[in-house]
Every structure is written in structure tokens, then in C-alpha cells.
PDB file of C-alpha atoms in Angstrom:
ATOM      1  CA  MET K   1    -117.017  15.468-180.935  1.00 90.00           C
ATOM      2  CA  HIS K   2    -117.178  18.381-183.315  1.00 93.00           C
ATOM      3  CA  THR K   3    -117.212  21.969-181.978  1.00 96.00           C
ATOM      4  CA  VAL K   4    -116.216  23.255-178.542  1.00 98.00           C
ATOM      5  CA  LEU K   5    -116.596  26.865-177.391  1.00 98.00           C
ATOM      6  CA  LEU K   6    -114.741  27.986-174.255  1.00 98.00           C
ATOM      7  CA  THR K   7    -115.321  31.477-172.873  1.00 98.00           C
ATOM      8  CA  ARG K   8    -114.215  33.832-170.122  1.00 97.00           C
ATOM      9  CA  ILE K   9    -115.398  37.327-169.157  1.00 96.00           C
ATOM     10  CA  ILE K  10    -112.549  39.723-168.315  1.00 94.00           C
ATOM     11  CA  PRO K  11    -112.625  43.307-166.987  1.00 93.00           C
ATOM     12  CA  ALA K  12    -111.368  46.015-169.333  1.00 90.00           C
ATOM     13  CA  ASP K  13    -109.160  47.671-166.719  1.00 80.00           C
ATOM     14  CA  ASP K  14    -107.137  44.561-165.943  1.00 81.00           C
ATOM     15  CA  ASP K  15    -104.002  42.997-167.447  1.00 91.00           C
ATOM     16  CA  GLU K  16    -106.017  39.985-168.670  1.00 92.00           C
ATOM     17  CA  LEU K  17    -106.441  41.527-172.113  1.00 92.00           C
ATOM     18  CA  SER K  18    -102.691  41.500-172.732  1.00 93.00           C
ATOM     19  CA  ARG K  19    -102.367  38.047-171.184  1.00 94.00           C
ATOM     20  CA  PHE K  20    -104.955  36.591-173.569  1.00 95.00           C
ATOM     21  CA  SER K  21    -103.209  38.370-176.439  1.00 93.00           C
ATOM     22  CA  LEU K  22    -100.200  36.164-175.657  1.00 95.00           C
ATOM     23  CA  VAL K  23    -102.401  33.075-175.833  1.00 96.00           C
ATOM     24  CA  LYS K  24    -103.855  34.256-179.151  1.00 95.00           C
ATOM     25  CA  LYS K  25    -100.358  34.792-180.551  1.00 95.00           C
ATOM     26  CA  HIS K  26     -99.409  31.161-179.904  1.00 95.00           C
ATOM     27  CA  ILE K  27    -102.722  29.810-181.225  1.00 94.00           C
ATOM     28  CA  ALA K  28    -101.956  31.559-184.525  1.00 90.00           C
ATOM     29  CA  TYR K  29     -99.003  29.193-185.028  1.00 90.00           C
ATOM     30  CA  LEU K  30    -101.253  26.130-185.017  1.00 89.00           C
ATOM     31  CA  ARG K  31    -103.076  24.429-187.874  1.00 82.00           C
ATOM     32  CA  LYS K  32    -106.651  25.335-188.806  1.00 90.00           C
ATOM     33  CA  GLY K  33    -109.401  24.327-186.423  1.00 94.00           C
ATOM     34  CA  ILE K  34    -108.695  26.432-183.339  1.00 96.00           C
ATOM     35  CA  LYS K  35    -109.052  30.186-182.926  1.00 96.00           C
ATOM     36  CA  LEU K  36    -109.334  32.825-180.201  1.00 97.00           C
ATOM     37  CA  TRP K  37    -111.110  36.159-180.438  1.00 96.00           C
ATOM     38  CA  ILE K  38    -111.929  38.953-178.011  1.00 95.00           C
ATOM     39  CA  HIS K  39    -114.842  41.363-178.318  1.00 94.00           C
ATOM     40  CA  PRO K  40    -116.483  43.992-176.075  1.00 94.00           C
ATOM     41  CA  LEU K  41    -119.196  42.598-173.826  1.00 93.00           C
ATOM     42  CA  LEU K  42    -120.380  45.498-171.671  1.00 92.00           C
ATOM     43  CA  GLN K  43    -120.172  49.170-172.609  1.00 91.00           C
ATOM     44  CA  THR K  44    -121.342  52.462-171.119  1.00 90.00           C
ATOM     45  CA  ASP K  45    -123.692  54.769-173.012  1.00 88.00           C
ATOM     46  CA  GLU K  46    -120.605  56.792-173.956  1.00 88.00           C
ATOM     47  CA  GLY K  47    -119.006  53.729-175.566  1.00 87.00           C
ATOM     48  CA  GLU K  48    -116.466  52.975-172.843  1.00 89.00           C
ATOM     49  CA  VAL K  49    -115.787  49.226-172.697  1.00 91.00           C
ATOM     50  CA  LEU K  50    -116.194  47.794-169.209  1.00 92.00           C
ATOM     51  CA  SER K  51    -115.626  44.111-169.969  1.00 94.00           C
ATOM     52  CA  PHE K  52    -114.630  41.756-172.765  1.00 95.00           C
ATOM     53  CA  LEU K  53    -115.677  38.243-173.706  1.00 97.00           C
ATOM     54  CA  VAL K  54    -112.811  35.933-174.630  1.00 97.00           C
ATOM     55  CA  SER K  55    -113.830  32.983-176.831  1.00 98.00           C
ATOM     56  CA  ILE K  56    -111.788  29.960-177.880  1.00 98.00           C
ATOM     57  CA  LYS K  57    -113.471  27.828-180.534  1.00 98.00           C
ATOM     58  CA  ILE K  58    -112.150  24.406-181.495  1.00 98.00           C
ATOM     59  CA  ASP K  59    -113.346  22.419-184.503  1.00 97.00           C
ATOM     60  CA  VAL K  60    -112.049  19.066-183.288  1.00 96.00           C
ATOM     61  CA  LEU K  61    -112.529  17.177-186.565  1.00 96.00           C
ATOM     62  CA  LYS K  62    -110.913  19.921-188.662  1.00 94.00           C
ATOM     63  CA  PHE K  63    -108.006  20.258-186.238  1.00 96.00           C
ATOM     64  CA  PHE K  64    -107.227  16.529-186.299  1.00 95.00           C
ATOM     65  CA  ARG K  65    -108.503  16.024-189.885  1.00 94.00           C
ATOM     66  CA  ALA K  66    -110.419  13.018-188.600  1.00 94.00           C
ATOM     67  CA  GLU K  67    -113.701  11.349-189.532  1.00 93.00           C
ATOM     68  CA  ASN K  68    -114.539  10.889-185.835  1.00 94.00           C
ATOM     69  CA  SER K  69    -112.817  12.044-182.673  1.00 93.00           C
ATOM     70  CA  SER K  70    -111.239   9.505-180.358  1.00 92.00           C
ATOM     71  CA  ALA K  71    -110.291   9.425-176.683  1.00 92.00           C
ATOM     72  CA  GLN K  72    -106.677   9.969-177.776  1.00 95.00           C
ATOM     73  CA  HIS K  73    -107.677  13.093-179.713  1.00 96.00           C
ATOM     74  CA  ILE K  74    -109.427  14.508-176.645  1.00 96.00           C
ATOM     75  CA  ARG K  75    -106.436  13.794-174.396  1.00 96.00           C
ATOM     76  CA  ILE K  76    -104.146  15.584-176.860  1.00 96.00           C
ATOM     77  CA  LEU K  77    -106.560  18.516-177.140  1.00 97.00           C
ATOM     78  CA  LEU K  78    -106.842  18.961-173.368  1.00 97.00           C
ATOM     79  CA  ARG K  79    -103.054  18.927-172.990  1.00 97.00           C
ATOM     80  CA  LEU K  80    -102.712  21.435-175.836  1.00 97.00           C
ATOM     81  CA  LEU K  81    -105.294  23.801-174.324  1.00 97.00           C
ATOM     82  CA  LYS K  82    -103.555  23.652-170.945  1.00 97.00           C
ATOM     83  CA  HIS K  83    -100.250  24.474-172.641  1.00 96.00           C
ATOM     84  CA  LEU K  84    -101.695  27.387-174.636  1.00 97.00           C
ATOM     85  CA  LEU K  85    -103.533  28.927-171.688  1.00 97.00           C
ATOM     86  CA  ALA K  86    -100.390  28.719-169.578  1.00 97.00           C
ATOM     87  CA  TYR K  87     -98.788  31.382-171.815  1.00 96.00           C
ATOM     88  CA  GLY K  88    -101.251  33.833-170.267  1.00 96.00           C
ATOM     89  CA  GLY K  89    -101.011  32.383-166.784  1.00 96.00           C
ATOM     90  CA  TYR K  90    -104.351  30.574-167.043  1.00 97.00           C
ATOM     91  CA  THR K  91    -105.568  27.034-166.494  1.00 96.00           C
ATOM     92  CA  LEU K  92    -108.485  25.161-168.043  1.00 96.00           C
ATOM     93  CA  ASP K  93    -110.495  25.871-164.898  1.00 96.00           C
ATOM     94  CA  ASP K  94    -110.383  29.574-165.796  1.00 97.00           C
ATOM     95  CA  MET K  95    -112.552  28.898-168.864  1.00 98.00           C
ATOM     96  CA  VAL K  96    -116.159  27.687-169.064  1.00 98.00           C
ATOM     97  CA  VAL K  97    -117.803  25.590-171.770  1.00 98.00           C
ATOM     98  CA  SER K  98    -120.450  27.740-173.493  1.00 98.00           C
ATOM     99  CA  ARG K  99    -121.330  25.314-176.268  1.00 97.00           C
ATOM    100  CA  ILE K 100    -120.338  21.824-177.314  1.00 98.00           C
ATOM    101  CA  ASP K 101    -121.391  19.830-180.372  1.00 97.00           C
ATOM    102  CA  TYR K 102    -121.213  16.060-180.046  1.00 96.00           C
ATOM    103  CA  CYS K 103    -121.331  14.098-183.273  1.00 93.00           C
ATOM    104  CA  TYR K 104    -120.768  10.733-184.867  1.00 92.00           C
ATOM    105  CA  ASN K 105    -120.072  10.281-188.573  1.00 94.00           C
ATOM    106  CA  ILE K 106    -120.721   7.301-190.807  1.00 93.00           C
ATOM    107  CA  ARG K 107    -119.519   6.925-194.378  1.00 94.00           C
ATOM    108  CA  ILE K 108    -122.099   5.930-197.028  1.00 94.00           C
ATOM    109  CA  ALA K 109    -120.330   5.982-200.381  1.00 93.00           C
ATOM    110  CA  ASP K 110    -123.364   5.734-202.663  1.00 93.00           C
ATOM    111  CA  ASP K 111    -125.042   9.105-203.310  1.00 93.00           C
ATOM    112  CA  HIS K 112    -128.423   7.532-204.082  1.00 95.00           C
ATOM    113  CA  THR K 113    -128.403   5.521-200.848  1.00 96.00           C
ATOM    114  CA  ARG K 114    -127.806   8.699-198.844  1.00 94.00           C
ATOM    115  CA  GLU K 115    -130.617  10.424-200.761  1.00 94.00           C
ATOM    116  CA  VAL K 116    -133.083   7.606-200.023  1.00 95.00           C
ATOM    117  CA  LEU K 117    -131.985   7.495-196.371  1.00 95.00           C
ATOM    118  CA  PHE K 118    -132.887  11.151-195.850  1.00 93.00           C
ATOM    119  CA  ARG K 119    -136.259  10.629-197.536  1.00 93.00           C
ATOM    120  CA  LEU K 120    -136.926   7.865-195.009  1.00 94.00           C
ATOM    121  CA  LEU K 121    -135.807   9.974-192.058  1.00 92.00           C
ATOM    122  CA  GLN K 122    -138.405  12.602-192.962  1.00 91.00           C
ATOM    123  CA  LYS K 123    -140.955  10.069-191.639  1.00 92.00           C
ATOM    124  CA  CYS K 124    -139.428  10.121-188.131  1.00 90.00           C
ATOM    125  CA  PRO K 125    -141.408  11.730-185.277  1.00 87.00           C
ATOM    126  CA  THR K 126    -141.555  15.523-185.472  1.00 85.00           C
ATOM    127  CA  LYS K 127    -141.233  15.764-181.685  1.00 81.00           C
ATOM    128  CA  ALA K 128    -138.668  13.772-179.732  1.00 72.00           C
ATOM    129  CA  ILE K 129    -136.286  14.208-176.787  1.00 67.00           C
ATOM    130  CA  TYR K 130    -137.759  17.637-176.018  1.00 65.00           C
ATOM    131  CA  THR K 131    -137.079  19.052-179.483  1.00 76.00           C
ATOM    132  CA  THR K 132    -139.382  19.910-182.384  1.00 77.00           C
ATOM    133  CA  ARG K 133    -138.542  19.510-186.034  1.00 74.00           C
ATOM    134  CA  GLY K 134    -138.755  22.554-188.270  1.00 69.00           C
ATOM    135  CA  ILE K 135    -138.611  22.784-192.048  1.00 64.00           C
ATOM    136  CA  ASN K 136    -137.865  19.545-193.897  1.00 68.00           C
ATOM    137  CA  TYR K 137    -134.766  19.607-196.076  1.00 72.00           C
ATOM    138  CA  ALA K 138    -133.795  17.059-198.723  1.00 78.00           C
ATOM    139  CA  THR K 139    -130.403  16.290-197.161  1.00 84.00           C
ATOM    140  CA  SER K 140    -130.893  17.006-193.461  1.00 84.00           C
ATOM    141  CA  ILE K 141    -133.101  16.491-190.426  1.00 86.00           C
ATOM    142  CA  TYR K 142    -133.147  19.526-188.143  1.00 85.00           C
ATOM    143  CA  SER K 143    -134.858  19.600-184.747  1.00 86.00           C
ATOM    144  CA  ARG K 144    -134.390  22.088-181.939  1.00 85.00           C
ATOM    145  CA  SER K 145    -135.342  23.396-178.527  1.00 87.00           C
ATOM    146  CA  LYS K 146    -134.095  26.413-176.565  1.00 88.00           C
ATOM    147  CA  SER K 147    -131.156  24.434-175.205  1.00 91.00           C
ATOM    148  CA  LYS K 148    -130.360  21.781-177.832  1.00 90.00           C
ATOM    149  CA  VAL K 149    -130.208  21.347-181.599  1.00 90.00           C
ATOM    150  CA  ILE K 150    -130.274  18.008-183.408  1.00 89.00           C
ATOM    151  CA  ASN K 151    -128.902  17.970-186.931  1.00 89.00           C
ATOM    152  CA  VAL K 152    -128.474  14.871-189.074  1.00 90.00           C
ATOM    153  CA  TYR K 153    -127.176  15.816-192.486  1.00 90.00           C
ATOM    154  CA  ASP K 154    -125.279  14.868-195.624  1.00 91.00           C
ATOM    155  CA  LYS K 155    -121.896  16.530-195.130  1.00 90.00           C
ATOM    156  CA  THR K 156    -120.933  16.204-198.798  1.00 87.00           C
ATOM    157  CA  ALA K 157    -124.158  17.909-199.905  1.00 86.00           C
ATOM    158  CA  GLU K 158    -123.674  20.670-197.321  1.00 86.00           C
ATOM    159  CA  ARG K 159    -120.124  21.341-198.527  1.00 85.00           C
ATOM    160  CA  ALA K 160    -121.139  21.251-202.194  1.00 82.00           C
ATOM    161  CA  ALA K 161    -123.926  23.787-201.569  1.00 82.00           C
ATOM    162  CA  LYS K 162    -121.503  26.064-199.757  1.00 83.00           C
ATOM    163  CA  TYR K 163    -119.000  25.814-202.630  1.00 78.00           C
ATOM    164  CA  LEU K 164    -121.700  26.776-205.149  1.00 82.00           C
ATOM    165  CA  THR K 165    -122.437  29.861-203.041  1.00 82.00           C
ATOM    166  CA  THR K 166    -118.860  30.993-202.389  1.00 84.00           C
ATOM    167  CA  GLY K 167    -116.904  29.489-205.290  1.00 83.00           C
ATOM    168  CA  SER K 168    -114.042  28.878-202.859  1.00 82.00           C
ATOM    169  CA  CYS K 169    -112.206  25.566-203.216  1.00 81.00           C
ATOM    170  CA  SER K 170    -111.675  25.602-199.446  1.00 76.00           C
ATOM    171  CA  ASP K 171    -115.406  24.911-199.099  1.00 77.00           C
ATOM    172  CA  LEU K 172    -115.241  21.645-201.043  1.00 82.00           C
ATOM    173  CA  PRO K 173    -115.496  18.461-198.918  1.00 82.00           C
ATOM    174  CA  GLN K 174    -112.225  17.455-197.303  1.00 84.00           C
ATOM    175  CA  ALA K 175    -111.117  13.820-197.543  1.00 87.00           C
ATOM    176  CA  TYR K 176    -112.357  13.083-194.025  1.00 87.00           C
ATOM    177  CA  GLU K 177    -115.774  14.610-194.872  1.00 88.00           C
ATOM    178  CA  GLN K 178    -116.425  12.847-198.181  1.00 90.00           C
ATOM    179  CA  ASP K 179    -119.583  10.665-198.302  1.00 92.00           C
ATOM    180  CA  ILE K 180    -120.288  11.395-194.631  1.00 92.00           C
ATOM    181  CA  VAL K 181    -123.656  11.321-192.888  1.00 93.00           C
ATOM    182  CA  ARG K 182    -123.195  13.355-189.718  1.00 93.00           C
ATOM    183  CA  MET K 183    -125.352  12.881-186.625  1.00 92.00           C
ATOM    184  CA  GLU K 184    -124.874  15.905-184.389  1.00 93.00           C
ATOM    185  CA  LEU K 185    -126.254  17.157-181.093  1.00 93.00           C
ATOM    186  CA  GLN K 186    -125.480  20.792-180.296  1.00 95.00           C
ATOM    187  CA  ILE K 187    -125.636  21.543-176.573  1.00 96.00           C
ATOM    188  CA  LYS K 188    -126.128  25.250-175.968  1.00 95.00           C
ATOM    189  CA  ALA K 189    -125.523  27.490-172.968  1.00 96.00           C
ATOM    190  CA  ASP K 190    -129.028  27.049-171.519  1.00 95.00           C
ATOM    191  CA  HIS K 191    -128.563  23.306-171.083  1.00 96.00           C
ATOM    192  CA  LEU K 192    -125.007  23.710-169.785  1.00 97.00           C
ATOM    193  CA  LYS K 193    -126.281  26.186-167.176  1.00 96.00           C
ATOM    194  CA  TYR K 194    -129.106  23.798-166.269  1.00 95.00           C
ATOM    195  CA  MET K 195    -126.596  21.003-165.712  1.00 96.00           C
ATOM    196  CA  ALA K 196    -124.369  23.348-163.680  1.00 96.00           C
ATOM    197  CA  ARG K 197    -127.307  23.974-161.341  1.00 96.00           C
ATOM    198  CA  ARG K 198    -127.505  20.209-160.923  1.00 95.00           C
ATOM    199  CA  GLY K 199    -123.845  20.081-159.899  1.00 94.00           C
ATOM    200  CA  VAL K 200    -122.102  19.446-163.235  1.00 95.00           C
ATOM    201  CA  ARG K 201    -119.573  22.236-163.662  1.00 96.00           C
ATOM    202  CA  ARG K 202    -119.121  23.772-167.107  1.00 97.00           C
ATOM    203  CA  SER K 203    -115.499  22.665-167.143  1.00 96.00           C
ATOM    204  CA  ALA K 204    -113.563  21.346-170.115  1.00 96.00           C
ATOM    205  CA  GLN K 205    -112.681  18.211-168.149  1.00 94.00           C
ATOM    206  CA  ASN K 206    -116.376  17.424-167.667  1.00 95.00           C
ATOM    207  CA  TRP K 207    -117.666  18.108-171.165  1.00 96.00           C
ATOM    208  CA  LEU K 208    -114.663  17.232-173.356  1.00 96.00           C
ATOM    209  CA  HIS K 209    -115.038  13.595-172.436  1.00 93.00           C
ATOM    210  CA  MET K 210    -115.931  10.568-174.546  1.00 90.00           C
ATOM    211  CA  GLY K 211    -118.190   9.144-171.848  1.00 90.00           C
ATOM    212  CA  MET K 212    -120.226  12.349-171.819  1.00 92.00           C
ATOM    213  CA  GLU K 213    -120.413  12.322-175.620  1.00 92.00           C
ATOM    214  CA  CYS K 214    -121.670   8.735-175.642  1.00 88.00           C
ATOM    215  CA  TYR K 215    -124.265   9.586-172.985  1.00 89.00           C
ATOM    216  CA  TYR K 216    -125.720  12.439-175.037  1.00 89.00           C
ATOM    217  CA  LEU K 217    -125.503  10.828-178.468  1.00 88.00           C
ATOM    218  CA  THR K 218    -127.318   7.777-177.148  1.00 84.00           C
ATOM    219  CA  LYS K 219    -130.133  10.159-176.212  1.00 80.00           C
ATOM    220  CA  LEU K 220    -130.018  11.648-179.722  1.00 77.00           C
ATOM    221  CA  TYR K 221    -130.508   8.193-181.186  1.00 73.00           C
ATOM    222  CA  GLY K 222    -133.752   7.952-179.218  1.00 72.00           C
ATOM    223  CA  MET K 223    -135.214  10.287-181.838  1.00 79.00           C
ATOM    224  CA  PHE K 224    -134.721   7.703-184.574  1.00 86.00           C
ATOM    225  CA  PRO K 225    -136.183   4.192-184.743  1.00 88.00           C
ATOM    226  CA  GLN K 226    -133.680   1.367-184.545  1.00 88.00           C
ATOM    227  CA  GLY K 227    -133.174  -1.511-186.964  1.00 93.00           C
ATOM    228  CA  ASN K 228    -132.069  -1.755-190.573  1.00 96.00           C
ATOM    229  CA  PHE K 229    -134.174  -0.391-193.420  1.00 97.00           C
ATOM    230  CA  TYR K 230    -135.933  -2.851-195.767  1.00 98.00           C
ATOM    231  CA  THR K 231    -138.622  -2.621-198.418  1.00 97.00           C
ATOM    232  CA  LEU K 232    -142.139  -3.207-197.124  1.00 97.00           C
ATOM    233  CA  SER K 233    -142.312  -6.672-198.681  1.00 97.00           C
ATOM    234  CA  LYS K 234    -138.975  -7.721-197.149  1.00 97.00           C
ATOM    235  CA  ALA K 235    -139.868  -6.258-193.745  1.00 97.00           C
ATOM    236  CA  GLU K 236    -143.149  -8.179-193.768  1.00 98.00           C
ATOM    237  CA  GLU K 237    -141.277 -11.334-194.741  1.00 97.00           C
ATOM    238  CA  ILE K 238    -138.950 -10.929-191.745  1.00 98.00           C
ATOM    239  CA  ILE K 239    -141.917 -10.309-189.446  1.00 98.00           C
ATOM    240  CA  ASP K 240    -143.665 -13.431-190.785  1.00 97.00           C
ATOM    241  CA  SER K 241    -140.553 -15.537-190.147  1.00 96.00           C
ATOM    242  CA  SER K 242    -140.234 -14.298-186.552  1.00 96.00           C
ATOM    243  CA  GLU K 243    -141.432 -16.229-183.511  1.00 95.00           C
ATOM    244  CA  TYR K 244    -144.141 -13.707-182.656  1.00 97.00           C
ATOM    245  CA  ARG K 245    -147.738 -14.915-182.521  1.00 97.00           C
ATOM    246  CA  THR K 246    -149.770 -14.654-185.722  1.00 97.00           C
ATOM    247  CA  LYS K 247    -151.997 -11.901-184.327  1.00 97.00           C
ATOM    248  CA  MET K 248    -148.975  -9.824-183.282  1.00 98.00           C
ATOM    249  CA  LYS K 249    -147.355 -10.312-186.687  1.00 97.00           C
ATOM    250  CA  GLU K 250    -150.440  -8.843-188.333  1.00 97.00           C
ATOM    251  CA  ARG K 251    -150.416  -5.888-185.945  1.00 97.00           C
ATOM    252  CA  LEU K 252    -146.759  -5.159-186.654  1.00 98.00           C
ATOM    253  CA  LYS K 253    -147.319  -5.367-190.401  1.00 98.00           C
ATOM    254  CA  SER K 254    -150.307  -3.047-190.148  1.00 97.00           C
ATOM    255  CA  PHE K 255    -148.169  -0.653-188.096  1.00 97.00           C
ATOM    256  CA  ILE K 256    -145.383  -0.381-190.686  1.00 97.00           C
ATOM    257  CA  ARG K 257    -147.913  -0.104-193.539  1.00 97.00           C
ATOM    258  CA  ILE K 258    -149.269   3.074-191.930  1.00 97.00           C
ATOM    259  CA  ILE K 259    -145.717   4.442-191.777  1.00 97.00           C
ATOM    260  CA  ALA K 260    -145.094   3.436-195.392  1.00 96.00           C
ATOM    261  CA  ASP K 261    -148.217   5.348-196.470  1.00 96.00           C
ATOM    262  CA  LYS K 262    -147.763   8.326-194.116  1.00 95.00           C
ATOM    263  CA  ASP K 263    -145.210   8.645-191.302  1.00 94.00           C
ATOM    264  CA  MET K 264    -144.450   7.674-187.714  1.00 93.00           C
ATOM    265  CA  ASP K 265    -146.618  10.439-186.279  1.00 93.00           C
ATOM    266  CA  ALA K 266    -149.621   8.940-188.087  1.00 95.00           C
ATOM    267  CA  ALA K 267    -148.816   5.463-186.752  1.00 95.00           C
ATOM    268  CA  ARG K 268    -148.368   6.859-183.245  1.00 94.00           C
ATOM    269  CA  ALA K 269    -151.855   8.414-183.421  1.00 95.00           C
ATOM    270  CA  GLN K 270    -153.431   4.996-184.072  1.00 94.00           C
ATOM    271  CA  VAL K 271    -152.280   3.328-180.830  1.00 94.00           C
ATOM    272  CA  SER K 272    -151.490   4.149-177.206  1.00 95.00           C
ATOM    273  CA  TYR K 273    -148.002   5.392-176.367  1.00 92.00           C
ATOM    274  CA  ASN K 274    -147.106   2.143-174.566  1.00 95.00           C
ATOM    275  CA  THR K 275    -148.258   0.068-177.555  1.00 96.00           C
ATOM    276  CA  TYR K 276    -146.308   2.336-179.904  1.00 94.00           C
ATOM    277  CA  ARG K 277    -143.112   1.857-177.863  1.00 92.00           C
ATOM    278  CA  ARG K 278    -143.714  -1.907-177.641  1.00 96.00           C
ATOM    279  CA  TYR K 279    -144.124  -2.234-181.417  1.00 96.00           C
ATOM    280  CA  LEU K 280    -140.878  -0.327-181.982  1.00 94.00           C
ATOM    281  CA  GLU K 281    -139.050  -2.548-179.493  1.00 94.00           C
ATOM    282  CA  MET K 282    -140.419  -5.723-181.081  1.00 97.00           C
ATOM    283  CA  LEU K 283    -139.378  -4.589-184.561  1.00 97.00           C
ATOM    284  CA  ASN K 284    -135.940  -3.634-183.286  1.00 94.00           C
ATOM    285  CA  ALA K 285    -135.585  -7.078-181.687  1.00 95.00           C
ATOM    286  CA  ILE K 286    -135.805  -8.677-185.150  1.00 97.00           C
ATOM    287  CA  GLY K 287    -133.636  -6.004-186.770  1.00 96.00           C
ATOM    288  CA  VAL K 288    -136.399  -4.241-188.706  1.00 97.00           C
ATOM    289  CA  ASN K 289    -136.709  -0.468-188.903  1.00 96.00           C
ATOM    290  CA  PRO K 290    -140.402   0.531-188.935  1.00 97.00           C
ATOM    291  CA  ILE K 291    -139.838   2.906-191.873  1.00 97.00           C
ATOM    292  CA  PRO K 292    -139.959   0.836-195.087  1.00 98.00           C
ATOM    293  CA  ILE K 293    -137.943   1.687-198.198  1.00 97.00           C
ATOM    294  CA  PRO K 294    -140.239   2.503-201.166  1.00 96.00           C
ATOM    295  CA  GLU K 295    -140.386  -0.449-203.556  1.00 92.00           C
ATOM    296  CA  ASN K 296    -139.555   1.752-206.559  1.00 92.00           C
ATOM    297  CA  SER K 297    -136.477   3.416-205.021  1.00 94.00           C
ATOM    298  CA  GLY K 298    -133.983   1.016-206.610  1.00 93.00           C
ATOM    299  CA  ILE K 299    -132.665   0.041-203.162  1.00 95.00           C
ATOM    300  CA  SER K 300    -133.859  -2.858-201.036  1.00 95.00           C
ATOM    301  CA  TYR K 301    -131.676  -2.491-197.920  1.00 96.00           C
ATOM    302  CA  ILE K 302    -129.915   0.245-195.940  1.00 96.00           C
ATOM    303  CA  GLN K 303    -127.940  -0.583-192.834  1.00 94.00           C
ATOM    304  CA  SER K 304    -128.956   1.642-189.945  1.00 91.00           C
ATOM    305  CA  PRO K 305    -126.440   4.446-189.351  1.00 88.00           C
ATOM    306  CA  PHE K 306    -127.690   4.848-185.776  1.00 83.00           C
ATOM    307  CA  VAL K 307    -125.393   2.295-184.197  1.00 78.00           C
ATOM    308  CA  PHE K 308    -122.195   3.114-182.304  1.00 67.00           C
ATOM    309  CA  PRO K 309    -119.257   0.760-182.789  1.00 61.00           C
ATOM    310  CA  GLU K 310    -118.327  -0.136-179.208  1.00 55.00           C
ATOM    311  CA  SER K 311    -114.648   0.628-179.823  1.00 47.00           C
ATOM    312  CA  VAL K 312    -115.415   4.298-180.530  1.00 52.00           C
ATOM    313  CA  PHE K 313    -116.818   5.104-177.091  1.00 52.00           C
ATOM    314  CA  VAL K 314    -114.803   2.966-174.733  1.00 49.00           C
ATOM    315  CA  THR K 315    -115.602   3.837-171.136  1.00 48.00           C
ATOM    316  CA  ASP K 316    -115.823   1.783-167.976  1.00 43.00           C
ATOM    317  CA  ARG K 317    -118.529   4.055-166.570  1.00 45.00           C
ATOM    318  CA  LYS K 318    -122.241   3.352-166.863  1.00 46.00           C
ATOM    319  CA  LYS K 319    -122.998   7.046-166.320  1.00 52.00           C
ATOM    320  CA  PRO K 320    -121.255  10.045-167.869  1.00 53.00           C
ATOM    321  CA  PHE K 321    -118.088  11.245-166.180  1.00 53.00           C
ATOM    322  CA  TRP K 322    -118.130  14.557-164.405  1.00 52.00           C
ATOM    323  CA  SER K 323    -116.646  16.241-161.385  1.00 49.00           C
ATOM    324  CA  THR K 324    -118.390  18.756-159.171  1.00 47.00           C
TER     325      THR K 324
END
């Protein structure tokens, strides 16, 4: 879990403004990663403010200085938010979730390996899980819809670029961000409102939950083919040594050759959707990613980053947790 935005609309002629000022005062004593601000929401033509929007933004990873959030982090954060809001006489139920960014980070120490990985990911489908990819960047994959944004990026490269722009040492990668590939799904207000209409309240207890994060990040991973990355020759060798029939082996090898020459969209255009999905499943079953590593890249193997360690998202629920 990365960023959480909680909001509340308050009338201008009420005591809520002073009550939230008390909350803001106590937030100021905390470490970096959590902040509260208030700005006018509705005004008359004469400039009279009728209502304010109160926003509390939490950068979970910055606040805990952690590579990934844990269930313990979320429990601590929920208790802290309850405590802070109580200074103004509020509870967590008085706030709504207006945005939440779920993420999982993996550390890849070698710069060249990360560079090659992002070149491979450019071959992924341009449309997946109701999002469409935009401009290709060397160190990120960015895909969006009106309600969600998918961003897989090199955190070290992002920080370095920001430092070159600002010159501020505070923009250099922190220890917990060094060598990180971040896989992030930003859930915006439109999707949260859609889920609320389906009975899932926009409460912190519903959305600040590891089971919910696992549910959504698993969907994010549906955008990327499973299996480890190999060179074309090694991938074909693994296919040949599998127990698939000879004819199917040739089809699978032909499939990944198209991707090696072009991309997954081109391979998808050559077969029916069901055949496309079946080929991906068969390759995944033998641990082969359909996107081969170029033979001249200097790398012959990259372990897939799109795998959750089970210990990270421990939950006894098959479906995401929520209350109505």
C-alpha cells in the first residue's frame, strides 16, 4: 500500500473548521508521510466560501520507511488515524476514501537487469483490465482508464530524474527505495464510487486492508504475462523438454517468436482469444514468460517480478474484506 487520501466536506459556518485545525496541529508533530490541508470547495460569485474540503493524505511507505507495507503497518496506521481524528471529535467513519494506491515493490539490484526488464515489458498488451497504455517510457509502463491507473516503474530512475530537475538531496532515493521496481495500481474516486453503489462503503476499514490490496494487485498482474524471462533459445529448449505434444511445442515456439520479433498484440492478432489465453497458460505452467530476452542483451534470465510472496498478503478470506 502506498498512498491513501481521506476527505470530508464541511460547511463554512460550522465549528468543524476549528476542530480540524486541532487535528492538523497534532499531525504536524508526526514524521513525514502524513499531512492534512483544508481548501475552499464551494464559493458564491462574490467569493464567500460556503464549504471546505478537508484532505488527509498518507504516504504509507514514507511514513513507515518501509519497502512494502504489512498488516502490522496498516493496524498501526488505523489506530493512529483514530487517535488523531479524536482530537477534533471525529471517527474514521466521518472520513471517506477518495483515492488509494496499492503497490508491491521488488528489489532488483542490477541496473542493467532493470533496464532490460522494462524493454521487455514494452511488449505487453496495450489494452488490459479495462485500461489503455499511453506513451512508452524507458523506465515505466503506464496504463490508465477514467477510474484506475496502472504504473510499473523504476523507483531509482524516477528519483534520480527528480533530483536532476530540483537539485534537492531530499529527492534522492531513500534506502527503502533503492533498486526498487514498483508495481502500483491507483484507484481513483470514480471506481470507489462505483464500488460504493455496489455496497462497498468508502470507509478506511474497507480499503485500508491487506486482503483488499491483494485482491486488486492480483488483477493488476493480469496485465502482465506470468513466468520467468529467458532468451528465445532457452525458452524453446524448455518448451522442447516439456511433456506437450510435438505439434503443440511447435505452436508455442512459433507464438513466442512472433512476440520476440514484434509484441504480444501482434501474437494475439494471429490466433483466437481462447487460443491466445491457452498458450499463455501453457507457457506459465512450464515457467516460461512468452516475452523472450534479446540474445544480445548480455542477460539470459530474469526472474518474474509479478509474484507475491504468500507471507506478504496473509488473509484467511478468499474474497476481499469489506463491510456494508
